[in-house]
Tab-separated table of C-alpha atoms in Angstrom:
chain	number	residue	atom	x	y	z
A	677	MET	CA	0.000	0.000	0.000
A	678	GLN	CA	2.850	2.380	0.823
A	679	LYS	CA	4.523	1.677	-2.528
A	680	GLU	CA	1.442	1.600	-4.731
A	681	ILE	CA	-0.819	4.194	-3.098
A	682	GLY	CA	1.469	6.284	-0.891
A	683	PHE	CA	-0.442	8.676	1.380
A	684	PRO	CA	-2.062	7.986	3.863
A	685	TYR	CA	-0.245	4.634	4.190
A	686	THR	CA	3.126	6.363	4.186
A	687	MET	CA	2.077	8.027	7.465
A	688	MET	CA	2.211	4.753	9.381
A	689	PRO	CA	5.489	3.475	10.847
A	690	LEU	CA	4.985	-0.159	9.758
A	691	THR	CA	7.700	-1.376	12.115
A	692	LEU	CA	5.295	-0.485	14.931
A	693	PHE	CA	3.598	-3.820	14.305
A	694	VAL	CA	6.796	-5.678	15.146
A	695	VAL	CA	5.445	-5.446	18.718
A	696	GLY	CA	3.075	-8.277	17.763
A	697	GLN	CA	6.153	-10.554	17.711
A	698	GLY	CA	5.836	-13.676	19.853
A	699	GLY	CA	2.206	-12.904	20.656
A	700	VAL	CA	2.741	-9.283	21.773
A	701	ALA	CA	6.294	-8.642	23.001
A	702	ASP	CA	7.030	-12.370	23.472
A	703	VAL	CA	4.113	-12.844	25.894
A	704	ALA	CA	2.570	-15.525	23.599
A	705	SER	CA	-0.907	-13.967	23.632
A	706	VAL	CA	-2.629	-13.278	20.268
A	707	CYS	CA	-0.530	-14.474	17.303
A	708	GLY	CA	1.492	-11.546	15.979
A	709	CYS	CA	0.675	-12.031	12.326
A	710	LEU	CA	-3.052	-12.097	13.146
A	711	ASN	CA	-2.677	-8.952	15.255
A	712	GLY	CA	-0.864	-7.179	12.418
A	713	ALA	CA	-3.456	-8.382	9.896
A	714	ALA	CA	-6.276	-7.096	12.134
A	715	HIS	CA	-4.744	-3.619	12.310
A	716	ALA	CA	-4.154	-3.577	8.550
A	717	ILE	CA	-7.710	-4.712	7.744
A	718	PHE	CA	-9.183	-2.161	10.151
A	719	LEU	CA	-7.142	0.646	8.623
A	720	ILE	CA	-7.716	-0.320	4.982
A	721	THR	CA	-11.465	-0.939	5.330
A	722	GLY	CA	-11.948	2.268	7.341
A	723	GLY	CA	-13.184	0.506	10.489
A	724	MET	CA	-12.426	3.677	12.466
A	725	ASP	CA	-15.724	4.894	10.989
A	726	LYS	CA	-18.464	3.234	13.058
A	727	LYS	CA	-20.594	2.676	9.959
A	728	LEU	CA	-17.879	0.530	8.402
A	729	ARG	CA	-16.851	-1.286	11.574
A	730	GLU	CA	-19.120	-4.317	11.317
A	731	ALA	CA	-17.835	-5.138	7.828
A	732	SER	CA	-14.265	-4.593	8.985
A	733	TYR	CA	-14.695	-6.907	11.989
A	734	ALA	CA	-16.305	-9.567	9.787
A	735	ILE	CA	-13.148	-9.756	7.659
A	736	ILE	CA	-10.889	-9.839	10.725
A	737	GLN	CA	-12.963	-12.605	12.320
A	738	ASP	CA	-12.860	-14.581	9.083
A	739	VAL	CA	-9.053	-14.346	8.981
A	740	PHE	CA	-8.843	-15.425	12.631
A	741	LEU	CA	-11.193	-18.405	12.179
A	742	TRP	CA	-9.543	-19.457	8.914
A	743	SER	CA	-6.182	-19.392	10.684
A	744	GLU	CA	-7.309	-21.566	13.567
A	745	GLN	CA	-9.165	-24.122	11.411
A	746	THR	CA	-6.631	-24.562	8.584
A	747	ALA	CA	-3.447	-26.639	8.401
A	748	LEU	CA	-0.788	-23.929	8.218
A	749	PRO	CA	1.557	-22.640	6.981
A	750	ASP	CA	0.143	-23.185	3.487
A	751	TYR	CA	2.846	-20.928	2.040
A	752	ARG	CA	6.244	-22.368	1.092
A	753	PRO	CA	9.048	-20.197	-0.298
A	754	LYS	CA	10.694	-21.275	-3.551
A	755	LYS	CA	14.029	-22.018	-1.881
A	756	PRO	CA	13.226	-22.926	1.696
A	757	LYS	CA	15.951	-23.075	4.335
A	758	TYR	CA	14.162	-25.957	6.035
A	759	GLU	CA	11.110	-28.048	5.303
A	760	ILE	CA	8.270	-26.974	7.583
A	761	ILE	CA	5.290	-29.202	8.334
A	762	LYS	CA	1.759	-27.908	8.715
A	763	SER	CA	-0.400	-28.045	11.839
A	764	VAL	CA	-3.862	-26.904	12.903
A	765	SER	CA	-3.735	-24.464	15.815
A	766	GLY	CA	-7.385	-24.459	16.876
A	767	SER	CA	-6.656	-21.067	18.434
A	768	ASN	CA	-5.681	-17.479	17.655
A	769	LEU	CA	-3.030	-17.570	20.393
A	770	CYS	CA	0.730	-17.757	19.842
A	771	HIS	CA	1.125	-20.038	22.861
A	772	VAL	CA	-1.303	-22.653	21.551
A	773	SER	CA	-0.264	-22.380	17.902
A	774	VAL	CA	3.435	-22.799	18.709
A	775	SER	CA	2.858	-25.657	21.191
A	776	LYS	CA	0.735	-27.580	18.683
A	777	TRP	CA	3.338	-27.105	15.950
A	778	CYS	CA	6.165	-28.172	18.266
A	779	LYS	CA	4.270	-31.352	19.108
A	780	ALA	CA	3.589	-32.115	15.436
A	781	SER	CA	7.078	-31.257	14.163
A	782	LYS	CA	9.203	-32.365	17.160
A	783	PHE	CA	11.086	-29.062	16.945
A	784	LYS	CA	11.642	-26.835	19.956
A	785	SER	CA	9.747	-23.623	20.613
A	786	PHE	CA	12.829	-21.416	20.286
A	787	SER	CA	14.443	-23.383	17.421
A	788	LYS	CA	15.430	-21.869	14.068
A	789	GLU	CA	12.844	-24.135	12.470
A	790	ARG	CA	10.058	-22.693	14.664
A	791	SER	CA	11.163	-19.194	13.773
A	792	GLU	CA	11.124	-20.128	10.078
A	793	ARG	CA	7.658	-21.669	10.506
A	794	CYS	CA	6.358	-18.394	11.957
A	795	GLY	CA	7.836	-16.559	8.960
A	796	TRP	CA	5.976	-18.853	6.557
A	797	LEU	CA	2.842	-18.497	8.687
A	798	THR	CA	3.071	-14.705	8.496
A	799	ALA	CA	3.284	-14.925	4.700
A	800	ALA	CA	0.285	-17.286	4.654
A	801	VAL	CA	-1.791	-14.917	6.813
A	802	ALA	CA	-0.767	-11.910	4.704
A	803	LYS	CA	-1.831	-13.774	1.535
A	804	TYR	CA	-5.224	-14.802	2.927
A	805	THR	CA	-5.770	-11.268	4.270
A	806	VAL	CA	-5.038	-9.663	0.894
A	807	GLU	CA	-7.333	-12.126	-0.865
A	808	ALA	CA	-10.146	-11.334	1.612
A	809	LEU	CA	-9.581	-7.584	1.167
A	810	ASN	CA	-9.624	-7.929	-2.610
A	811	LYS	CA	-12.940	-9.788	-2.412
A	812	TYR	CA	-14.283	-7.046	-0.134
A	813	ALA	CA	-13.154	-4.371	-2.595
A	814	ASP	CA	-15.026	-6.237	-5.338
A	815	GLY	CA	-18.176	-6.433	-3.169
A	816	ALA	CA	-17.809	-10.214	-3.077
A	817	PHE	CA	-16.570	-10.879	0.456
A	818	LYS	CA	-18.436	-13.517	2.467
A	819	LYS	CA	-17.339	-15.117	5.738
A	820	ALA	CA	-15.874	-18.435	4.672
A	821	TYR	CA	-14.956	-19.840	8.100
A	822	PRO	CA	-17.820	-19.800	10.614
A	823	LEU	CA	-17.393	-20.997	14.194
A	824	SER	CA	-17.497	-24.778	14.469
A	825	ALA	CA	-20.900	-26.326	15.256
A	826	ALA	CA	-19.598	-27.323	18.700
A	827	ALA	CA	-18.506	-23.776	19.521
A	828	GLN	CA	-21.801	-22.391	18.229
A	829	GLU	CA	-23.598	-24.692	20.640
A	830	CYS	CA	-21.473	-23.308	23.513
A	831	ARG	CA	-22.082	-19.722	22.448
A	832	GLY	CA	-25.824	-20.415	22.385
A	833	CYS	CA	-25.847	-20.254	26.193
A	834	HIS	CA	-22.746	-18.163	26.915
A	835	ASP	CA	-22.972	-15.408	24.279
A	836	LYS	CA	-25.085	-12.263	23.963
A	837	GLY	CA	-28.749	-13.085	24.515
A	838	GLY	CA	-27.941	-16.617	25.749
A	839	MET	CA	-29.274	-18.067	29.003
A	840	LEU	CA	-26.000	-17.357	30.790
A	841	GLU	CA	-24.446	-14.518	28.714
A	842	ASN	CA	-21.301	-14.767	30.819
A	843	SER	CA	-18.466	-14.661	28.302
A	844	ARG	CA	-17.307	-13.260	24.990
A	845	GLY	CA	-15.493	-15.140	22.263
A	846	VAL	CA	-15.257	-15.922	18.568
A	847	THR	CA	-12.982	-18.943	18.637
A	848	ASP	CA	-13.008	-22.662	19.271
A	849	CYS	CA	-13.870	-23.524	22.902
A	850	GLY	CA	-12.647	-27.104	23.118
A	851	GLY	CA	-8.962	-26.330	22.812
A	852	CYS	CA	-8.929	-24.998	26.378
A	853	HIS	CA	-12.138	-26.272	27.926
A	854	PHE	CA	-12.514	-29.922	26.999
A	855	THR	CA	-9.040	-31.254	26.326
A	856	PRO	CA	-8.065	-33.936	28.829
A	857	SER	CA	-4.356	-33.082	28.603
A	858	MET	CA	-5.073	-29.542	29.763
A	859	LYS	CA	-5.625	-30.881	33.221
A	860	GLN	CA	-4.512	-34.469	33.443
A	861	SER	CA	-0.994	-34.403	32.073
A	862	HIS	CA	0.451	-33.108	35.347
A	863	LYS	CA	-0.982	-35.402	37.974
A	864	LYS	CA	1.509	-34.250	40.573
A	865	PHE	CA	-0.073	-30.790	40.625
B	304	MET	CA	1.591	12.922	23.344
B	305	GLN	CA	-0.187	14.386	20.317
B	306	LYS	CA	-1.190	17.487	22.298
B	307	GLU	CA	2.026	18.022	24.249
B	308	ILE	CA	4.700	16.891	21.772
B	309	GLY	CA	2.995	16.902	18.380
B	310	PHE	CA	5.113	15.308	15.629
B	311	PRO	CA	5.723	12.346	15.227
B	312	TYR	CA	2.724	11.368	17.366
B	313	THR	CA	0.397	13.439	15.203
B	314	MET	CA	1.233	11.071	12.339
B	315	MET	CA	-0.598	8.172	13.971
B	316	PRO	CA	-4.349	7.703	13.494
B	317	LEU	CA	-5.072	6.842	17.155
B	318	THR	CA	-8.500	5.472	16.284
B	319	LEU	CA	-6.628	2.609	14.610
B	320	PHE	CA	-6.297	1.036	18.037
B	321	VAL	CA	-10.059	0.805	18.387
B	322	VAL	CA	-9.561	-2.525	16.592
B	323	GLY	CA	-8.361	-3.884	19.936
B	324	GLN	CA	-11.981	-3.603	21.133
B	325	GLY	CA	-13.406	-6.797	22.603
B	326	GLY	CA	-10.048	-8.563	22.370
B	327	VAL	CA	-9.364	-7.724	18.689
B	328	ALA	CA	-12.550	-7.047	16.712
B	329	ASP	CA	-14.782	-8.740	19.343
B	330	VAL	CA	-12.904	-12.046	19.090
B	331	ALA	CA	-12.066	-11.928	22.842
B	332	SER	CA	-8.370	-12.657	22.326
B	333	VAL	CA	-5.806	-10.303	23.947
B	334	CYS	CA	-7.477	-7.559	26.041
B	335	GLY	CA	-7.820	-4.443	23.890
B	336	CYS	CA	-6.466	-1.984	26.420
B	337	LEU	CA	-3.355	-4.148	26.876
B	338	ASN	CA	-2.935	-4.386	23.099
B	339	GLY	CA	-3.207	-0.602	22.775
B	340	ALA	CA	-0.808	-0.084	25.679
B	341	ALA	CA	1.707	-2.453	24.076
B	342	HIS	CA	1.664	-0.527	20.797
B	343	ALA	CA	2.011	2.803	22.639
B	344	ILE	CA	4.917	1.571	24.789
B	345	PHE	CA	6.683	0.115	21.758
B	346	LEU	CA	6.318	3.364	19.812
B	347	ILE	CA	7.269	5.696	22.676
B	348	THR	CA	10.298	3.663	23.838
B	349	GLY	CA	11.510	3.194	20.255
B	350	GLY	CA	11.225	-0.590	20.306
B	351	MET	CA	11.363	-0.549	16.500
B	352	ASP	CA	15.128	-0.126	17.041
B	353	LYS	CA	16.441	-3.603	17.891
B	354	LYS	CA	18.816	-2.145	20.483
B	355	LEU	CA	15.893	-0.724	22.447
B	356	ARG	CA	13.551	-3.663	22.018
B	357	GLU	CA	14.451	-5.649	25.123
B	358	ALA	CA	13.745	-2.647	27.370
B	359	SER	CA	10.516	-1.957	25.503
B	360	TYR	CA	9.333	-5.565	25.878
B	361	ALA	CA	10.204	-5.530	29.600
B	362	ILE	CA	7.799	-2.633	30.174
B	363	ILE	CA	5.063	-4.288	28.096
B	364	GLN	CA	5.482	-7.582	29.965
B	365	ASP	CA	5.323	-5.738	33.280
B	366	VAL	CA	2.050	-4.054	32.289
B	367	PHE	CA	0.624	-7.420	31.165
B	368	LEU	CA	1.643	-9.241	34.367
B	369	TRP	CA	0.497	-6.374	36.607
B	370	SER	CA	-2.881	-6.470	34.851
B	371	GLU	CA	-3.362	-10.198	35.334
B	372	GLN	CA	-2.240	-10.253	38.984
B	373	THR	CA	-4.033	-7.139	40.281
B	374	ALA	CA	-7.653	-6.617	41.359
B	375	LEU	CA	-8.915	-4.256	38.635
B	376	PRO	CA	-10.219	-1.783	37.730
B	377	ASP	CA	-8.377	0.265	40.365
B	378	TYR	CA	-9.581	3.475	38.666
B	379	ARG	CA	-12.962	4.971	39.561
B	380	PRO	CA	-14.305	8.126	37.903
B	381	LYS	CA	-15.471	10.957	40.170
B	382	LYS	CA	-19.096	10.600	39.124
B	383	PRO	CA	-19.546	6.962	38.142
B	384	LYS	CA	-22.618	5.824	36.231
B	385	TYR	CA	-22.551	2.517	38.092
B	386	GLU	CA	-20.494	1.025	40.877
B	387	ILE	CA	-18.053	-1.495	39.431
B	388	ILE	CA	-16.439	-4.228	41.507
B	389	LYS	CA	-12.852	-5.368	41.037
B	390	SER	CA	-11.693	-8.814	39.978
B	391	VAL	CA	-8.386	-10.558	39.267
B	392	SER	CA	-8.200	-11.854	35.690
B	393	GLY	CA	-5.169	-14.146	35.947
B	394	SER	CA	-4.846	-13.701	32.174
B	395	ASN	CA	-4.139	-11.148	29.455
B	396	LEU	CA	-7.154	-12.376	27.476
B	397	CYS	CA	-10.454	-10.530	27.068
B	398	HIS	CA	-12.387	-13.804	27.231
B	399	VAL	CA	-10.953	-14.803	30.610
B	400	SER	CA	-10.960	-11.312	32.105
B	401	VAL	CA	-14.604	-10.688	31.178
B	402	SER	CA	-15.765	-14.147	32.307
B	403	LYS	CA	-14.056	-13.762	35.709
B	404	TRP	CA	-15.569	-10.319	36.186
B	405	CYS	CA	-19.056	-11.534	35.177
B	406	LYS	CA	-18.783	-14.330	37.737
B	407	ALA	CA	-17.662	-11.912	40.477
B	408	SER	CA	-20.153	-9.150	39.674
B	409	LYS	CA	-23.158	-11.240	38.491
B	410	PHE	CA	-23.478	-8.909	35.496
B	411	LYS	CA	-23.786	-10.204	31.950
B	412	SER	CA	-20.979	-10.120	29.410
B	413	PHE	CA	-22.797	-7.705	27.083
B	414	SER	CA	-24.360	-5.562	29.850
B	415	LYS	CA	-23.881	-1.809	30.188
B	416	GLU	CA	-22.104	-2.459	33.471
B	417	ARG	CA	-19.556	-4.730	31.752
B	418	SER	CA	-18.966	-2.095	29.121
B	419	GLU	CA	-18.471	0.508	31.873
B	420	ARG	CA	-16.090	-1.851	33.678
B	421	CYS	CA	-13.962	-2.168	30.521
B	422	GLY	CA	-13.874	1.647	30.316
B	423	TRP	CA	-12.566	1.903	33.875
B	424	LEU	CA	-10.121	-0.907	33.154
B	425	THR	CA	-8.795	0.934	30.103
B	426	ALA	CA	-8.215	4.032	32.249
B	427	ALA	CA	-6.466	1.886	34.889
B	428	VAL	CA	-4.161	0.319	32.277
B	429	ALA	CA	-3.421	3.719	30.710
B	430	LYS	CA	-2.482	5.086	34.165
B	431	TYR	CA	-0.174	2.185	35.030
B	432	THR	CA	1.382	2.377	31.554
B	433	VAL	CA	2.116	6.100	31.863
B	434	GLU	CA	3.604	5.583	35.336
B	435	ALA	CA	5.853	2.812	34.002
B	436	LEU	CA	6.923	4.970	31.041
B	437	ASN	CA	7.679	7.911	33.364
B	438	LYS	CA	9.863	5.644	35.521
B	439	TYR	CA	11.616	4.427	32.361
B	440	ALA	CA	12.217	8.026	31.241
B	441	ASP	CA	13.767	8.714	34.654
B	442	GLY	CA	16.008	5.629	34.342
B	443	ALA	CA	14.179	4.100	37.308
B	444	PHE	CA	12.007	1.417	35.681
B	445	LYS	CA	12.205	-2.068	37.177
B	446	LYS	CA	9.855	-4.993	36.501
B	447	ALA	CA	7.493	-4.967	39.466
B	448	TYR	CA	5.348	-7.998	38.563
B	449	PRO	CA	7.355	-11.155	37.827
B	450	LEU	CA	5.714	-14.413	36.789
B	451	SER	CA	4.246	-16.292	39.747
B	452	ALA	CA	6.496	-18.922	41.371
B	453	ALA	CA	4.152	-21.644	40.059
B	454	ALA	CA	4.396	-20.378	36.468
B	455	GLN	CA	8.173	-20.035	36.778
B	456	GLU	CA	8.332	-23.691	37.768
B	457	CYS	CA	6.313	-24.593	34.629
B	458	ARG	CA	8.526	-22.442	32.422
B	459	GLY	CA	11.598	-24.170	33.865
B	460	CYS	CA	10.833	-27.217	31.704
B	461	HIS	CA	8.718	-25.715	28.910
B	462	ASP	CA	10.601	-22.475	28.125
B	463	LYS	CA	13.783	-21.707	26.182
B	464	GLY	CA	16.606	-23.947	27.391
B	465	GLY	CA	14.227	-26.138	29.422
B	466	MET	CA	14.122	-29.934	29.187
B	467	LEU	CA	11.067	-29.805	26.897
B	468	GLU	CA	11.257	-26.303	25.345
B	469	ASN	CA	7.889	-26.882	23.721
B	470	SER	CA	5.987	-23.657	24.337
B	471	ARG	CA	6.244	-19.897	24.697
B	472	GLY	CA	4.496	-17.766	27.293
B	473	VAL	CA	4.806	-14.995	29.861
B	474	THR	CA	1.572	-15.444	31.775
B	475	ASP	CA	0.000	-17.550	34.477
B	476	CYS	CA	-0.401	-21.216	33.439
B	477	GLY	CA	-2.944	-22.444	35.958
B	478	GLY	CA	-5.867	-20.431	34.658
B	479	CYS	CA	-6.171	-22.737	31.642
B	480	HIS	CA	-4.145	-25.811	32.567
B	481	PHE	CA	-5.043	-26.766	36.122
B	482	THR	CA	-8.513	-25.438	36.784
B	483	PRO	CA	-10.993	-28.264	37.390
B	484	SER	CA	-13.900	-26.270	35.984
B	485	MET	CA	-12.125	-25.970	32.646
B	486	LYS	CA	-12.933	-29.580	31.992
B	487	GLN	CA	-15.396	-30.872	34.535
B	488	SER	CA	-18.193	-28.342	34.402
B	489	HIS	CA	-19.712	-29.871	31.262
B	490	LYS	CA	-19.895	-33.566	31.988
B	491	LYS	CA	-22.266	-34.191	29.103
B	492	PHE	CA	-19.526	-33.334	26.611
């Protein structure tokens, strides 16, 4: 955008979004490439204007749900340094995404291979984001990745208007709430 | 900063950070006021420069850990619309923070009171962030909120250089991993 359009995109210090690294400053919260994509989508679609916000959020949520439901990275450079296997994160969080990939690949969480994997993942998210934005620009954007049926059942009680209405969330629930290993793998605790 | 210093802060469209709302576009991932604070700290401390990044990340991590370990909001406006009770989130995530507060307050997750609570919380985070940045400017910043002893024990095996080195994270572990209700509250599943 900075190269092809210039102003106002030239006003933004793009390196600001480096802070998304490692799930916000290495905290392993929201995945940094999703956080960067969200800011880019919001800016480009004009989500700062309340009238455009719902459409902007729909694209962001689609990118987030695509990313947690898809075997990634689905981008591979022409001359890769390493071969990187795909995994499904089931989550928009760095912590979960990295742990799942480490388990699938047998590589360590601070290995060069993991770092390379996150580079490929960032390219994959950028590609999907641009495709979604292009569809939106053509008036042809539709959410392609709804919440899973299981998560929709959960949200039925826990979301706005539900019997309990006691949480917020647009993500899979089972990754944290119903996975035996989340509790049982450390019996000594 | 825009009012008192002007350039370069006047270059940033501050409304961009509205996208943090509801844990990034209502997804309930990382808390939006923490996400905004992280971007502000990174920009103000010059974290885009690799030499300054470690110091920048230390402040961000301190704000995140303070927020998850402290009963919040610890800000109350002079003429509040409602009385808002405090709760400890144990997490940097919107989903967890809101759910814990709903449980403590008995208010719903899309109620006006919850919205007001998130306003107070945003003010509380902004205040702590500015105090941390002022200490940093005076050369007196020190991390005040380390990881809990329990989480440090977890990280001993799972973090960089640990026996397993299979995850990343600077946050409490027990909120997701060792809470009986995370798995047992829905026996039908």
